[in-house]
Protein backbone atom coordinates (compact mmCIF):
# COMPACT_ATOMS: atom_id res chain seq x y z
CA ILE A 1 21.17 18.75 -38.50
CA VAL A 2 20.44 15.41 -40.17
CA LEU A 3 21.34 13.57 -37.03
CA SER A 4 19.01 15.83 -34.94
CA VAL A 5 16.15 15.28 -37.27
CA ALA A 6 16.73 11.44 -37.21
CA LEU A 7 16.76 11.37 -33.44
CA PHE A 8 13.64 13.65 -33.39
CA VAL A 9 11.81 11.21 -35.69
CA VAL A 10 12.88 8.23 -33.64
CA ALA A 11 11.45 9.97 -30.48
CA MET A 12 8.18 10.76 -32.24
CA ASN A 13 7.79 7.06 -32.97
CA ARG A 14 8.91 5.69 -29.74
CA SER A 15 6.19 4.88 -27.04
CA LEU A 16 6.76 6.44 -23.68
CA ILE A 17 5.16 3.57 -21.93
CA HIS A 18 7.89 1.66 -20.23
CA ALA A 19 5.69 -1.07 -18.45
CA VAL A 20 2.03 -1.61 -17.69
CA ALA A 21 0.74 -3.74 -14.75
CA THR A 22 -2.51 -4.41 -12.81
CA GLY A 23 -3.04 -4.20 -9.16
CA GLU A 24 -2.92 -8.13 -9.19
CA ALA A 25 0.82 -8.05 -10.17
CA ARG A 26 1.85 -4.83 -8.50
CA THR A 27 0.72 -4.16 -5.00
CA SER A 28 1.44 -1.49 -2.40
CA ARG A 29 3.41 -2.13 0.76
CA ARG A 30 0.25 -2.24 2.83
CA LEU A 31 -0.59 -5.58 4.39
CA TYR A 32 -4.17 -6.62 4.88
CA PRO A 33 -5.83 -9.40 7.03
CA PRO A 34 -6.54 -12.53 4.69
CA GLU A 35 -10.14 -11.87 4.28
CA ILE A 36 -9.58 -8.27 3.16
CA ALA A 37 -6.56 -9.26 1.00
CA GLU A 38 -8.78 -11.79 -0.88
CA ARG A 39 -11.42 -9.01 -1.59
CA LEU A 40 -8.64 -6.95 -2.83
CA ARG A 41 -7.33 -9.61 -5.20
CA GLU A 42 -10.90 -9.97 -6.60
CA GLY A 43 -11.04 -6.27 -7.55
CA ALA A 44 -7.30 -5.61 -8.10
CA ALA A 45 -7.54 -5.93 -11.89
CA ALA A 46 -9.36 -2.66 -11.98
CA ILE A 47 -6.17 -1.04 -10.94
CA ARG A 48 -3.64 -0.10 -13.74
CA VAL A 49 -0.09 1.17 -13.28
CA VAL A 50 1.60 2.68 -16.35
CA ASP A 51 5.30 3.44 -15.92
CA LEU A 52 6.50 6.15 -18.28
CA ALA A 53 9.91 6.87 -19.48
CA GLY A 54 11.35 9.70 -21.52
CA ALA A 55 10.19 13.30 -22.44
CA VAL A 56 6.49 14.06 -22.44
CA PHE A 57 6.57 16.75 -25.10
CA PHE A 58 4.70 17.85 -28.34
CA GLY A 59 6.19 14.94 -30.39
CA THR A 60 4.94 12.30 -28.01
CA ALA A 61 2.02 13.66 -26.07
CA GLU A 62 -0.75 12.92 -28.36
CA ARG A 63 0.34 9.22 -28.75
CA LEU A 64 0.86 8.88 -24.96
CA ARG A 65 -2.76 10.03 -24.40
CA ARG A 66 -4.20 7.47 -26.76
CA GLU A 67 -2.14 4.67 -25.48
CA VAL A 68 -2.96 5.31 -21.87
CA GLU A 69 -6.77 5.71 -22.78
CA ALA A 70 -6.51 2.26 -24.34
CA HIS A 71 -4.85 0.68 -21.16
CA ALA A 72 -7.58 2.43 -18.95
CA ARG A 73 -10.45 0.41 -20.55
CA GLY A 74 -12.21 -1.58 -17.67
CA ALA A 75 -10.20 0.10 -14.92
CA ARG A 76 -11.30 1.96 -11.88
CA CYS A 77 -7.99 3.73 -11.10
CA VAL A 78 -5.01 4.45 -13.54
CA ILE A 79 -1.72 5.44 -11.94
CA LEU A 80 0.71 7.22 -14.09
CA ASP A 81 4.34 6.77 -12.75
CA LEU A 82 6.43 9.62 -13.91
CA HIS A 83 9.56 9.08 -11.88
CA ARG A 84 11.42 8.07 -15.22
CA VAL A 85 10.15 11.14 -17.17
CA THR A 86 12.89 13.57 -17.87
CA THR A 87 10.76 16.58 -18.90
CA ILE A 88 7.22 17.79 -19.45
CA ASP A 89 6.56 20.66 -21.87
CA ALA A 90 3.27 22.61 -22.59
CA SER A 91 1.93 20.10 -24.99
CA GLY A 92 2.75 17.23 -22.56
CA ALA A 93 1.06 19.14 -19.73
CA MET A 94 -2.05 19.66 -21.84
CA ALA A 95 -2.09 16.00 -23.02
CA LEU A 96 -2.22 14.95 -19.32
CA ASP A 97 -4.86 17.38 -18.63
CA ALA A 98 -6.94 15.94 -21.58
CA LEU A 99 -6.30 12.44 -20.36
CA ALA A 100 -7.55 13.27 -16.83
CA HIS A 101 -10.69 14.77 -18.35
CA HIS A 102 -11.41 11.84 -20.54
CA LEU A 103 -10.95 9.34 -17.89
CA ARG A 104 -13.04 11.29 -15.45
CA GLN A 105 -15.83 11.26 -18.14
CA HIS A 106 -15.62 7.43 -18.06
CA ASP A 107 -15.58 7.24 -14.14
CA VAL A 108 -11.83 6.37 -14.07
CA ARG A 109 -9.64 8.15 -11.56
CA LEU A 110 -6.23 9.38 -12.57
CA LEU A 111 -3.34 9.39 -9.99
CA LEU A 112 0.08 10.78 -10.77
CA ALA A 113 2.99 9.21 -9.00
CA GLY A 114 6.64 10.24 -9.11
CA ILE A 115 5.88 13.88 -8.48
CA ALA A 116 7.20 15.55 -5.37
CA ALA A 117 5.41 18.62 -3.93
CA GLY A 118 7.16 21.68 -5.46
CA GLY A 119 9.27 19.38 -7.61
CA ARG A 120 10.11 20.12 -11.33
CA HIS A 121 7.21 18.06 -12.72
CA ALA A 122 4.71 19.72 -10.39
CA ARG A 123 5.98 23.30 -11.25
CA ALA A 124 5.94 22.50 -14.93
CA LEU A 125 2.21 21.20 -14.75
CA ALA A 126 1.28 24.34 -12.79
CA ALA A 127 3.27 26.71 -15.06
CA TYR A 128 1.42 25.38 -18.15
CA GLY A 129 -2.00 25.57 -16.53
CA ALA A 130 -2.63 21.77 -16.47
CA PHE A 131 -5.88 20.65 -14.75
CA ALA A 132 -7.28 24.11 -14.50
CA ARG A 133 -10.65 22.71 -15.59
CA GLY A 134 -12.06 20.50 -12.75
CA GLU A 135 -10.32 18.64 -10.00
CA ALA A 136 -6.62 17.99 -10.44
CA PRO A 137 -5.47 14.41 -10.00
CA PRO A 138 -3.68 13.69 -6.77
CA TYR A 139 0.13 13.78 -6.80
CA PHE A 140 2.32 11.16 -4.96
CA PRO A 141 6.02 10.99 -4.47
CA ASP A 142 6.03 7.23 -5.48
CA ALA A 143 3.79 4.56 -6.98
CA ASP A 144 3.54 2.72 -3.69
CA ARG A 145 1.52 5.56 -2.07
CA ALA A 146 -0.68 5.93 -5.16
CA LEU A 147 -1.24 2.11 -5.14
CA GLU A 148 -2.35 2.35 -1.51
CA LEU A 149 -5.04 4.88 -2.32
CA ALA A 150 -6.29 2.85 -5.28
CA GLU A 151 -6.40 -0.24 -3.23
CA GLY A 152 -8.50 1.59 -0.62
CA GLU A 153 -10.99 2.67 -3.25
CA VAL A 154 -11.31 -0.85 -4.49
CA LEU A 155 -11.89 -2.10 -0.98
CA ALA A 156 -14.31 0.62 -0.28
CA ALA A 157 -16.34 -0.29 -3.35
CA ALA A 158 -16.23 -3.93 -2.03
CA GLY A 159 -17.71 -2.94 1.22
CA ALA A 160 -14.60 -3.57 3.38
CA PRO A 161 -14.58 -1.95 6.78
CA ALA A 162 -12.84 1.36 7.11
CA SER A 163 -9.57 1.80 9.00
CA ASP A 164 -11.36 4.14 11.53
CA SER A 165 -13.78 1.25 12.60
CA GLU A 166 -12.32 -0.63 15.59
CA TRP A 167 -12.23 -4.42 15.36
CA PRO A 168 -13.26 -6.13 18.71
CA LEU A 169 -10.64 -8.53 20.10
CA ASP A 170 -12.86 -11.55 19.23
CA ALA A 171 -12.81 -10.51 15.57
CA LEU A 172 -9.09 -10.31 15.32
CA PRO A 173 -7.15 -13.20 13.72
CA LEU A 174 -5.25 -13.73 16.99
CA ALA A 175 -8.53 -14.80 18.68
CA ARG A 176 -9.73 -17.04 15.90
CA ASP A 177 -11.60 -20.31 16.94
CA LEU A 178 -11.27 -19.49 20.74
CA THR A 179 -13.93 -20.69 23.07
CA PRO A 180 -15.72 -18.16 25.23
CA VAL A 181 -13.54 -19.27 28.24
CA GLN A 182 -10.25 -19.04 26.20
CA LEU A 183 -11.28 -15.54 24.79
CA ALA A 184 -11.82 -14.19 28.37
CA ALA A 185 -8.43 -15.74 29.46
CA LEU A 186 -6.79 -13.95 26.38
CA ARG A 187 -8.51 -10.69 27.26
CA ASP A 188 -7.07 -10.91 30.79
CA ARG A 189 -3.50 -11.34 29.19
CA VAL A 190 -3.62 -8.66 26.45
CA GLU A 191 -3.22 -4.94 26.89
CA ARG A 192 -5.33 -2.55 24.81
CA ARG A 193 -3.25 0.38 23.90
CA GLU A 194 -4.32 3.58 22.05
CA LEU A 195 -1.76 5.37 20.02
CA ALA A 196 -1.78 9.02 18.80
CA ALA A 197 -0.80 9.70 15.19
CA GLY A 198 3.05 9.76 15.08
CA ALA A 199 3.46 7.71 18.29
CA VAL A 200 6.46 5.25 18.19
CA LEU A 201 5.47 1.66 19.04
CA PHE A 202 9.06 0.33 19.17
CA ARG A 203 12.34 1.26 17.61
CA GLU A 204 14.77 -0.49 15.35
CA GLY A 205 17.08 -2.72 17.39
CA GLU A 206 14.96 -2.99 20.45
CA PRO A 207 14.19 -6.52 21.92
CA GLY A 208 11.29 -8.08 20.38
CA ASP A 209 9.42 -9.23 23.56
CA ARG A 210 5.74 -8.83 22.35
CA LEU A 211 3.44 -9.03 19.36
CA TYR A 212 0.72 -6.55 18.36
CA ALA A 213 -2.82 -7.05 16.80
CA LEU A 214 -3.98 -3.88 15.07
CA ALA A 215 -7.60 -3.15 15.79
CA ARG A 216 -7.87 0.37 14.29
CA GLY A 217 -5.86 2.87 12.37
CA SER A 218 -2.58 2.15 10.52
CA VAL A 219 0.95 1.33 11.70
CA SER A 220 4.01 1.53 9.40
CA MET A 221 7.30 -0.21 9.69
CA LEU A 222 10.15 2.36 8.88
CA THR A 223 13.93 2.24 8.53
CA HIS A 224 16.57 5.02 8.49
CA VAL A 225 14.45 6.99 11.04
CA ARG A 226 16.59 9.91 12.11
CA GLY A 227 14.42 12.73 13.57
CA ASP A 228 11.94 13.25 10.72
CA VAL A 229 9.69 10.35 10.26
CA SER A 230 8.36 11.56 6.97
CA ALA A 231 11.97 11.10 5.40
CA ALA A 232 12.24 7.56 6.65
CA ARG A 233 11.85 4.59 4.27
CA ARG A 234 8.62 2.58 4.60
CA LEU A 235 8.97 -1.15 4.47
CA ALA A 236 5.39 -2.02 5.19
CA SER A 237 2.11 -0.62 6.60
CA PHE A 238 -0.59 -2.59 8.33
CA ALA A 239 -4.29 -2.38 8.08
CA PRO A 240 -6.76 -3.28 10.97
CA GLY A 241 -6.78 -7.03 11.58
CA VAL A 242 -3.12 -7.65 10.96
CA ILE A 243 -0.81 -9.21 13.52
CA PHE A 244 2.79 -7.88 13.47
CA GLY A 245 6.00 -8.08 15.57
CA GLU A 246 5.36 -11.91 16.32
CA ALA A 247 8.55 -12.95 14.37
CA ALA A 248 10.87 -11.11 16.70
CA MET A 249 8.86 -12.34 19.76
CA LEU A 250 8.97 -15.88 18.95
CA ASP A 251 12.55 -16.08 17.73
CA GLY A 252 13.91 -13.73 20.42
CA GLY A 253 15.62 -11.42 17.88
CA GLY A 254 15.61 -7.67 18.00
CA ARG A 255 13.31 -5.37 16.04
CA THR A 256 14.37 -4.86 12.39
CA ALA A 257 12.43 -1.55 11.90
CA THR A 258 10.79 1.15 13.78
CA GLY A 259 6.95 0.90 14.27
CA VAL A 260 5.15 4.13 14.07
CA ALA A 261 1.36 4.93 14.12
CA ASP A 262 0.31 6.73 10.89
CA THR A 263 -3.04 7.76 12.37
CA ALA A 264 -4.76 7.53 15.73
CA SER A 265 -4.65 3.68 16.19
CA VAL A 266 -5.51 0.89 18.69
CA VAL A 267 -3.36 -2.27 19.13
CA TYR A 268 -3.78 -5.26 21.43
CA VAL A 269 -0.48 -6.19 22.97
CA LEU A 270 0.58 -9.73 23.99
CA THR A 271 3.98 -10.02 25.74
CA ARG A 272 6.28 -13.01 25.62
CA ALA A 273 5.71 -13.27 29.33
CA ALA A 274 2.01 -13.41 29.04
CA LEU A 275 2.28 -16.08 26.43
CA ASP A 276 4.60 -18.22 28.69
CA GLU A 277 1.93 -18.06 31.40
CA VAL A 278 -0.55 -19.27 28.92
CA ARG A 279 1.55 -21.99 27.88
CA ARG A 280 2.05 -22.93 31.52
CA ASP A 281 -1.58 -22.53 32.79
CA ASP A 282 -3.59 -23.34 29.67
CA PRO A 283 -1.77 -25.54 27.07
CA ALA A 284 -4.76 -25.71 24.87
CA LEU A 285 -5.10 -21.98 24.53
CA ALA A 286 -1.46 -21.47 23.89
CA SER A 287 -1.64 -24.13 21.10
CA GLN A 288 -4.57 -22.38 19.49
CA LEU A 289 -2.79 -18.93 19.67
CA LEU A 290 0.34 -20.42 17.99
CA LEU A 291 -1.84 -22.13 15.36
CA ASN A 292 -3.45 -18.78 14.59
CA LEU A 293 -0.02 -17.05 14.23
CA ALA A 294 1.01 -19.90 11.87
CA ARG A 295 -2.20 -19.32 9.89
CA GLU A 296 -1.41 -15.76 9.48
CA ALA A 297 2.16 -16.51 8.24
CA SER A 298 0.69 -19.07 5.93
CA ALA A 299 -1.76 -16.55 4.55
CA ARG A 300 0.84 -13.94 3.87
CA LEU A 301 2.94 -16.53 1.93
CA ARG A 302 0.05 -17.44 -0.15
CA SER A 303 -0.64 -13.79 -0.90
CA ALA A 304 2.93 -13.23 -1.79
CA ALA A 305 2.80 -16.34 -4.13
CA ALA A 306 -0.35 -15.21 -5.76
CA THR A 307 1.31 -11.78 -6.50
CA ILE A 308 4.33 -13.50 -7.98
CA ARG A 309 2.02 -15.73 -10.25
CA ALA A 310 0.25 -12.62 -11.46
CA THR A 311 3.57 -10.93 -12.19
CA ASP A 312 4.80 -13.96 -14.28
CA HIS A 313 1.69 -13.71 -16.34
């Protein structure tokens, strides 16, 4: 009995917060073109990711609510990652409800990650009547998907174009700094392809003989695709304006993942054969295209370095 009381007292005084990060240090797996990524970095501090660990019960619920409210100051979105939470009792569910209500009054959106539809945490929150007053916060199976939604809200507030707006070829990074004559030559050698939601663009292991420039929608790179795409593991998703597939085309290697359209999308396709024709017939255009690909690779490395620096701080 004494040992049980001691353990309870320790639990009462231990914070459930395992880690806290901003959107600068922790990003989703969605890749954006350099200009959009820069806008996101400028507003990413308004995203807070709070990892919890342990039991959300009557002994810890009130302290958790106070601590999260403190971390939420100055934020636009707060993501609670519950994948390390062992259990949620009635007091814990009501504390999360009160937290969501408090944040909503201060124009802060709460997102809950680590909750599977129909899973034990979702069932517990429903059984205890959490979020019955007002709109319930969205549930996500992992923090990555919650981060993606939060990033979208930051970009929308910054005036970034929506993913359902199609970028013209001349606005894509592949066509940067091309003269009108060069742009016309590129237009003759690329294919504009429309993809339905769920369409497979290429499969893991296939030869990489072409690159893609996403003009509208979203395309994800998935592994372990066995029939049900929803059960596959997501490596990355691309926003409009991003070039992808160029590494396999340039080095001649095979595809390392399966490309699937998340929504109705539009891509411009440049094959290796078409690029070889450009190199033979118009070396200046070929040089500019390769320079644009190098710029894109450099921008991604810089973005990754900026994220690492934010993580170190």
